């Protein structure tokens, strides 16, 4: 299905971070002026907003377009409010230990599924690429690449369980352990949405 220019812009900013209008025009194959007109309409709808940043040296300030909270809500949230309420009720009624049990069970099931999907991946590069594909199917808008030093970076531009993770940091800890076990590698989180970053990012190195 052909996406509207507005949706393409939302996805571009979500996956690549704040953008200049000219860069958005280049990505969409339209002029910078046409991109600015589209961005102005989206700003009226409350989906994007411009932020002026100082340029390096004596250059003119630049205007970068960011997603607003409303723009971010255009992406799947995994039934955020319901999830957060269920977790709060579970903890209140059954205690923190019950929540830990749920998280551990989810971790075990997820790890089993990931290992099965990655069992034919021959090396770490293939496993990282496979994990990024799995996470994208699950709504995380993931990507991966090899760094110059031989390590790998896995990024997730969206978190469909952000409400659950906000309510219980155990979900984030569990996912980190799942990545380590599924990849058979060292995995460290370098950027974290819950810490205010635009995305979650992980540095992956062989054991």
PDB file of C-alpha atoms in Angstrom:
ATOM      1  CA  UNK A   1       0.000   0.000   0.000  1.00  0.00           C
ATOM      2  CA  UNK A   2       1.360   3.431  -0.945  1.00  0.00           C
ATOM      3  CA  UNK A   3       2.004   5.551   2.139  1.00  0.00           C
ATOM      4  CA  UNK A   4       1.003   9.182   2.373  1.00  0.00           C
ATOM      5  CA  UNK A   5       3.755  11.826   2.519  1.00  0.00           C
ATOM      6  CA  UNK A   6       2.842  12.506   6.157  1.00  0.00           C
ATOM      7  CA  UNK A   7       3.285   8.862   7.135  1.00  0.00           C
ATOM      8  CA  UNK A   8       6.579   8.659   5.266  1.00  0.00           C
ATOM      9  CA  UNK A   9       7.810  11.732   7.125  1.00  0.00           C
ATOM     10  CA  UNK A  10       6.716  10.292  10.479  1.00  0.00           C
ATOM     11  CA  UNK A  11       8.583   7.052   9.771  1.00  0.00           C
ATOM     12  CA  UNK A  12      11.672   8.921   8.558  1.00  0.00           C
ATOM     13  CA  UNK A  13      11.921  11.046  11.700  1.00  0.00           C
ATOM     14  CA  UNK A  14      11.112   8.074  13.915  1.00  0.00           C
ATOM     15  CA  UNK A  15      13.841   5.911  12.434  1.00  0.00           C
ATOM     16  CA  UNK A  16      16.486   8.514  11.573  1.00  0.00           C
ATOM     17  CA  UNK A  17      15.911  11.165  14.236  1.00  0.00           C
ATOM     18  CA  UNK A  18      15.234  14.911  13.817  1.00  0.00           C
ATOM     19  CA  UNK A  19      15.561  16.064  10.215  1.00  0.00           C
ATOM     20  CA  UNK A  20      16.091  19.202   8.183  1.00  0.00           C
ATOM     21  CA  UNK A  21      13.250  20.016   5.798  1.00  0.00           C
ATOM     22  CA  UNK A  22      15.676  19.771   2.886  1.00  0.00           C
ATOM     23  CA  UNK A  23      16.766  16.286   3.958  1.00  0.00           C
ATOM     24  CA  UNK A  24      13.131  15.218   4.232  1.00  0.00           C
ATOM     25  CA  UNK A  25      12.516  16.557   0.724  1.00  0.00           C
ATOM     26  CA  UNK A  26      15.477  14.570  -0.602  1.00  0.00           C
ATOM     27  CA  UNK A  27      14.238  11.392   1.079  1.00  0.00           C
ATOM     28  CA  UNK A  28      10.730  11.816  -0.341  1.00  0.00           C
ATOM     29  CA  UNK A  29      11.909  12.935  -3.768  1.00  0.00           C
ATOM     30  CA  UNK A  30      10.276  16.363  -3.480  1.00  0.00           C
ATOM     31  CA  UNK A  31      11.595  19.892  -3.154  1.00  0.00           C
ATOM     32  CA  UNK A  32      12.591  21.376   0.170  1.00  0.00           C
ATOM     33  CA  UNK A  33       9.761  23.894  -0.153  1.00  0.00           C
ATOM     34  CA  UNK A  34       7.195  21.116  -0.713  1.00  0.00           C
ATOM     35  CA  UNK A  35       8.577  19.316   2.331  1.00  0.00           C
ATOM     36  CA  UNK A  36       8.259  22.493   4.427  1.00  0.00           C
ATOM     37  CA  UNK A  37       4.627  22.888   3.333  1.00  0.00           C
ATOM     38  CA  UNK A  38       3.882  19.288   4.323  1.00  0.00           C
ATOM     39  CA  UNK A  39       5.676  19.770   7.654  1.00  0.00           C
ATOM     40  CA  UNK A  40       3.672  22.953   8.313  1.00  0.00           C
ATOM     41  CA  UNK A  41       0.418  21.021   7.821  1.00  0.00           C
ATOM     42  CA  UNK A  42       1.651  18.257  10.115  1.00  0.00           C
ATOM     43  CA  UNK A  43       2.664  20.855  12.713  1.00  0.00           C
ATOM     44  CA  UNK A  44      -0.890  22.248  12.640  1.00  0.00           C
ATOM     45  CA  UNK A  45      -2.090  18.721  13.419  1.00  0.00           C
ATOM     46  CA  UNK A  46       0.351  18.557  16.324  1.00  0.00           C
ATOM     47  CA  UNK A  47       2.414  15.705  14.875  1.00  0.00           C
ATOM     48  CA  UNK A  48       5.765  17.452  14.408  1.00  0.00           C
ATOM     49  CA  UNK A  49       7.487  20.557  15.704  1.00  0.00           C
ATOM     50  CA  UNK A  50      10.570  22.526  14.644  1.00  0.00           C
ATOM     51  CA  UNK A  51      13.494  23.010  17.017  1.00  0.00           C
ATOM     52  CA  UNK A  52      16.163  25.562  16.170  1.00  0.00           C
ATOM     53  CA  UNK A  53      19.721  24.487  16.955  1.00  0.00           C
ATOM     54  CA  UNK A  54      22.916  26.485  16.673  1.00  0.00           C
ATOM     55  CA  UNK A  55      25.202  25.561  13.801  1.00  0.00           C
ATOM     56  CA  UNK A  56      28.865  24.833  14.292  1.00  0.00           C
ATOM     57  CA  UNK A  57      31.160  27.814  13.836  1.00  0.00           C
ATOM     58  CA  UNK A  58      29.574  30.864  12.265  1.00  0.00           C
ATOM     59  CA  UNK A  59      26.920  29.037  10.300  1.00  0.00           C
ATOM     60  CA  UNK A  60      23.270  29.993  10.454  1.00  0.00           C
ATOM     61  CA  UNK A  61      21.069  28.209  13.013  1.00  0.00           C
ATOM     62  CA  UNK A  62      19.338  25.115  11.650  1.00  0.00           C
ATOM     63  CA  UNK A  63      15.726  24.086  12.092  1.00  0.00           C
ATOM     64  CA  UNK A  64      15.314  20.406  12.806  1.00  0.00           C
ATOM     65  CA  UNK A  65      11.897  18.751  12.776  1.00  0.00           C
ATOM     66  CA  UNK A  66      11.036  16.457  15.695  1.00  0.00           C
ATOM     67  CA  UNK A  67       8.076  14.206  16.438  1.00  0.00           C
ATOM     68  CA  UNK A  68       5.726  15.448  19.135  1.00  0.00           C
ATOM     69  CA  UNK A  69       4.147  13.152  21.706  1.00  0.00           C
ATOM     70  CA  UNK A  70       1.127  12.951  19.405  1.00  0.00           C
ATOM     71  CA  UNK A  71       3.377  12.012  16.501  1.00  0.00           C
ATOM     72  CA  UNK A  72       4.962   9.236  18.518  1.00  0.00           C
ATOM     73  CA  UNK A  73       1.523   7.933  19.428  1.00  0.00           C
ATOM     74  CA  UNK A  74       0.920   7.210  15.733  1.00  0.00           C
ATOM     75  CA  UNK A  75       3.120   4.138  16.196  1.00  0.00           C
ATOM     76  CA  UNK A  76       1.900   0.940  17.915  1.00  0.00           C
ATOM     77  CA  UNK A  77       1.947   1.175  21.692  1.00  0.00           C
ATOM     78  CA  UNK A  78       1.044  -2.401  22.613  1.00  0.00           C
ATOM     79  CA  UNK A  79      -2.176  -1.304  24.397  1.00  0.00           C
ATOM     80  CA  UNK A  80      -0.169   0.918  26.715  1.00  0.00           C
ATOM     81  CA  UNK A  81      -2.813   1.994  29.209  1.00  0.00           C
ATOM     82  CA  UNK A  82      -4.297  -1.483  29.615  1.00  0.00           C
ATOM     83  CA  UNK A  83      -0.847  -3.022  30.041  1.00  0.00           C
ATOM     84  CA  UNK A  84       0.228  -0.512  32.670  1.00  0.00           C
ATOM     85  CA  UNK A  85      -3.018  -0.968  34.605  1.00  0.00           C
ATOM     86  CA  UNK A  86      -2.750  -4.756  34.522  1.00  0.00           C
ATOM     87  CA  UNK A  87       0.828  -4.643  35.831  1.00  0.00           C
ATOM     88  CA  UNK A  88      -0.154  -2.257  38.616  1.00  0.00           C
ATOM     89  CA  UNK A  89      -3.078  -4.479  39.604  1.00  0.00           C
ATOM     90  CA  UNK A  90      -0.946  -7.620  39.501  1.00  0.00           C
ATOM     91  CA  UNK A  91       1.680  -6.086  41.762  1.00  0.00           C
ATOM     92  CA  UNK A  92      -0.910  -4.652  44.139  1.00  0.00           C
ATOM     93  CA  UNK A  93      -2.906  -7.863  44.467  1.00  0.00           C
ATOM     94  CA  UNK A  94      -0.190 -10.517  44.300  1.00  0.00           C
ATOM     95  CA  UNK A  95       3.017  -8.694  45.149  1.00  0.00           C
ATOM     96  CA  UNK A  96       6.268  -7.958  43.343  1.00  0.00           C
ATOM     97  CA  UNK A  97       7.263 -11.625  43.353  1.00  0.00           C
ATOM     98  CA  UNK A  98       4.305 -12.479  41.121  1.00  0.00           C
ATOM     99  CA  UNK A  99       5.380  -9.849  38.620  1.00  0.00           C
ATOM    100  CA  UNK A 100       8.918 -11.250  38.652  1.00  0.00           C
ATOM    101  CA  UNK A 101       7.457 -14.675  37.885  1.00  0.00           C
ATOM    102  CA  UNK A 102       5.550 -13.280  34.906  1.00  0.00           C
ATOM    103  CA  UNK A 103       8.661 -11.529  33.588  1.00  0.00           C
ATOM    104  CA  UNK A 104      10.768 -14.680  33.974  1.00  0.00           C
ATOM    105  CA  UNK A 105       8.172 -16.778  32.156  1.00  0.00           C
ATOM    106  CA  UNK A 106       8.014 -14.253  29.321  1.00  0.00           C
ATOM    107  CA  UNK A 107      11.811 -14.217  29.113  1.00  0.00           C
ATOM    108  CA  UNK A 108      11.993 -18.014  28.890  1.00  0.00           C
ATOM    109  CA  UNK A 109       9.325 -18.184  26.175  1.00  0.00           C
ATOM    110  CA  UNK A 110      10.896 -15.365  24.176  1.00  0.00           C
ATOM    111  CA  UNK A 111      14.381 -16.862  24.395  1.00  0.00           C
ATOM    112  CA  UNK A 112      13.109 -20.251  23.232  1.00  0.00           C
ATOM    113  CA  UNK A 113      11.414 -18.637  20.229  1.00  0.00           C
ATOM    114  CA  UNK A 114      14.430 -16.475  19.338  1.00  0.00           C
ATOM    115  CA  UNK A 115      16.837 -19.411  19.553  1.00  0.00           C
ATOM    116  CA  UNK A 116      14.650 -21.460  17.253  1.00  0.00           C
ATOM    117  CA  UNK A 117      14.519 -18.685  14.663  1.00  0.00           C
ATOM    118  CA  UNK A 118      18.265 -18.046  14.875  1.00  0.00           C
ATOM    119  CA  UNK A 119      19.445 -21.651  14.993  1.00  0.00           C
ATOM    120  CA  UNK A 120      20.454 -21.670  11.308  1.00  0.00           C
ATOM    121  CA  UNK A 121      22.397 -18.377  11.560  1.00  0.00           C
ATOM    122  CA  UNK A 122      26.025 -19.299  11.101  1.00  0.00           C
ATOM    123  CA  UNK A 123      27.901 -16.483  12.792  1.00  0.00           C
ATOM    124  CA  UNK A 124      27.326 -13.509  15.065  1.00  0.00           C
ATOM    125  CA  UNK A 125      26.736 -11.146  12.135  1.00  0.00           C
ATOM    126  CA  UNK A 126      23.920 -13.357  10.866  1.00  0.00           C
ATOM    127  CA  UNK A 127      22.437 -13.717  14.350  1.00  0.00           C
ATOM    128  CA  UNK A 128      22.422  -9.960  14.913  1.00  0.00           C
ATOM    129  CA  UNK A 129      20.791  -9.390  11.535  1.00  0.00           C
ATOM    130  CA  UNK A 130      18.246 -12.109  12.285  1.00  0.00           C
ATOM    131  CA  UNK A 131      17.447 -10.635  15.690  1.00  0.00           C
ATOM    132  CA  UNK A 132      16.892  -7.206  14.133  1.00  0.00           C
ATOM    133  CA  UNK A 133      14.436  -8.771  11.682  1.00  0.00           C
ATOM    134  CA  UNK A 134      12.583 -10.529  14.508  1.00  0.00           C
ATOM    135  CA  UNK A 135      12.359  -7.366  16.570  1.00  0.00           C
ATOM    136  CA  UNK A 136      11.101  -5.383  13.563  1.00  0.00           C
ATOM    137  CA  UNK A 137       8.279  -7.904  13.094  1.00  0.00           C
ATOM    138  CA  UNK A 138       7.439  -7.406  16.765  1.00  0.00           C
ATOM    139  CA  UNK A 139       7.057  -3.650  16.260  1.00  0.00           C
ATOM    140  CA  UNK A 140      10.423  -2.331  17.445  1.00  0.00           C
ATOM    141  CA  UNK A 141      11.483  -0.831  14.075  1.00  0.00           C
ATOM    142  CA  UNK A 142      14.944  -2.359  14.528  1.00  0.00           C
ATOM    143  CA  UNK A 143      18.104  -2.110  12.472  1.00  0.00           C
ATOM    144  CA  UNK A 144      21.676  -3.372  12.841  1.00  0.00           C
ATOM    145  CA  UNK A 145      25.133  -2.878  11.386  1.00  0.00           C
ATOM    146  CA  UNK A 146      28.796  -3.742  11.920  1.00  0.00           C
ATOM    147  CA  UNK A 147      31.034  -1.040  13.378  1.00  0.00           C
ATOM    148  CA  UNK A 148      34.583  -0.294  12.217  1.00  0.00           C
ATOM    149  CA  UNK A 149      36.031  -2.000  15.299  1.00  0.00           C
ATOM    150  CA  UNK A 150      34.240  -5.259  14.474  1.00  0.00           C
ATOM    151  CA  UNK A 151      31.477  -4.876  17.047  1.00  0.00           C
ATOM    152  CA  UNK A 152      27.812  -4.680  16.072  1.00  0.00           C
ATOM    153  CA  UNK A 153      25.120  -2.134  16.829  1.00  0.00           C
ATOM    154  CA  UNK A 154      21.454  -3.033  17.198  1.00  0.00           C
ATOM    155  CA  UNK A 155      18.994  -0.149  17.408  1.00  0.00           C
ATOM    156  CA  UNK A 156      15.283  -0.120  18.152  1.00  0.00           C
ATOM    157  CA  UNK A 157      13.569   3.066  17.032  1.00  0.00           C
ATOM    158  CA  UNK A 158      10.281   2.242  18.723  1.00  0.00           C
ATOM    159  CA  UNK A 159       9.211   0.407  21.865  1.00  0.00           C
ATOM    160  CA  UNK A 160       5.712  -1.122  21.624  1.00  0.00           C
ATOM    161  CA  UNK A 161       5.862  -2.150  25.303  1.00  0.00           C
ATOM    162  CA  UNK A 162       7.100   1.210  26.570  1.00  0.00           C
ATOM    163  CA  UNK A 163       4.233   1.562  29.049  1.00  0.00           C
ATOM    164  CA  UNK A 164       5.000  -1.861  30.509  1.00  0.00           C
ATOM    165  CA  UNK A 165       8.714  -1.099  30.670  1.00  0.00           C
ATOM    166  CA  UNK A 166       8.003   2.254  32.305  1.00  0.00           C
ATOM    167  CA  UNK A 167       5.852   0.571  34.930  1.00  0.00           C
ATOM    168  CA  UNK A 168       8.422  -2.154  35.532  1.00  0.00           C
ATOM    169  CA  UNK A 169      12.095  -1.830  34.618  1.00  0.00           C
ATOM    170  CA  UNK A 170      12.318  -5.609  34.928  1.00  0.00           C
ATOM    171  CA  UNK A 171      11.082  -5.914  31.334  1.00  0.00           C
ATOM    172  CA  UNK A 172      14.106  -3.964  30.079  1.00  0.00           C
ATOM    173  CA  UNK A 173      16.531  -6.022  32.183  1.00  0.00           C
ATOM    174  CA  UNK A 174      14.869  -9.199  30.934  1.00  0.00           C
ATOM    175  CA  UNK A 175      15.191  -8.190  27.285  1.00  0.00           C
ATOM    176  CA  UNK A 176      18.878  -7.439  27.743  1.00  0.00           C
ATOM    177  CA  UNK A 177      19.473 -10.914  29.192  1.00  0.00           C
ATOM    178  CA  UNK A 178      17.417 -12.460  26.385  1.00  0.00           C
ATOM    179  CA  UNK A 179      19.586 -10.745  23.764  1.00  0.00           C
ATOM    180  CA  UNK A 180      22.759 -12.000  25.431  1.00  0.00           C
ATOM    181  CA  UNK A 181      21.519 -15.570  25.588  1.00  0.00           C
ATOM    182  CA  UNK A 182      20.026 -15.620  22.077  1.00  0.00           C
ATOM    183  CA  UNK A 183      23.121 -14.134  20.441  1.00  0.00           C
ATOM    184  CA  UNK A 184      25.724 -15.886  22.590  1.00  0.00           C
ATOM    185  CA  UNK A 185      27.527 -12.546  22.842  1.00  0.00           C
ATOM    186  CA  UNK A 186      28.216  -9.615  25.118  1.00  0.00           C
ATOM    187  CA  UNK A 187      25.405  -7.056  24.850  1.00  0.00           C
ATOM    188  CA  UNK A 188      25.414  -3.641  26.504  1.00  0.00           C
ATOM    189  CA  UNK A 189      22.696  -1.015  26.209  1.00  0.00           C
ATOM    190  CA  UNK A 190      24.178   2.314  25.078  1.00  0.00           C
ATOM    191  CA  UNK A 191      20.959   4.305  24.580  1.00  0.00           C
ATOM    192  CA  UNK A 192      17.659   3.862  26.391  1.00  0.00           C
ATOM    193  CA  UNK A 193      14.245   5.296  25.579  1.00  0.00           C
ATOM    194  CA  UNK A 194      13.258   5.235  29.247  1.00  0.00           C
ATOM    195  CA  UNK A 195      16.313   7.363  30.054  1.00  0.00           C
ATOM    196  CA  UNK A 196      15.146  10.009  27.583  1.00  0.00           C
ATOM    197  CA  UNK A 197      16.933   8.814  24.446  1.00  0.00           C
ATOM    198  CA  UNK A 198      15.198   8.784  21.059  1.00  0.00           C
ATOM    199  CA  UNK A 199      15.788   5.056  20.702  1.00  0.00           C
ATOM    200  CA  UNK A 200      17.256   2.019  22.414  1.00  0.00           C
ATOM    201  CA  UNK A 201      20.685   0.980  21.148  1.00  0.00           C
ATOM    202  CA  UNK A 202      22.892  -1.983  22.009  1.00  0.00           C
ATOM    203  CA  UNK A 203      26.605  -2.645  21.469  1.00  0.00           C
ATOM    204  CA  UNK A 204      27.263  -6.300  20.703  1.00  0.00           C
ATOM    205  CA  UNK A 205      30.681  -7.974  20.882  1.00  0.00           C
ATOM    206  CA  UNK A 206      31.800 -11.612  20.747  1.00  0.00           C
ATOM    207  CA  UNK A 207      32.406 -13.394  24.033  1.00  0.00           C
TER     208      UNK A 207
END
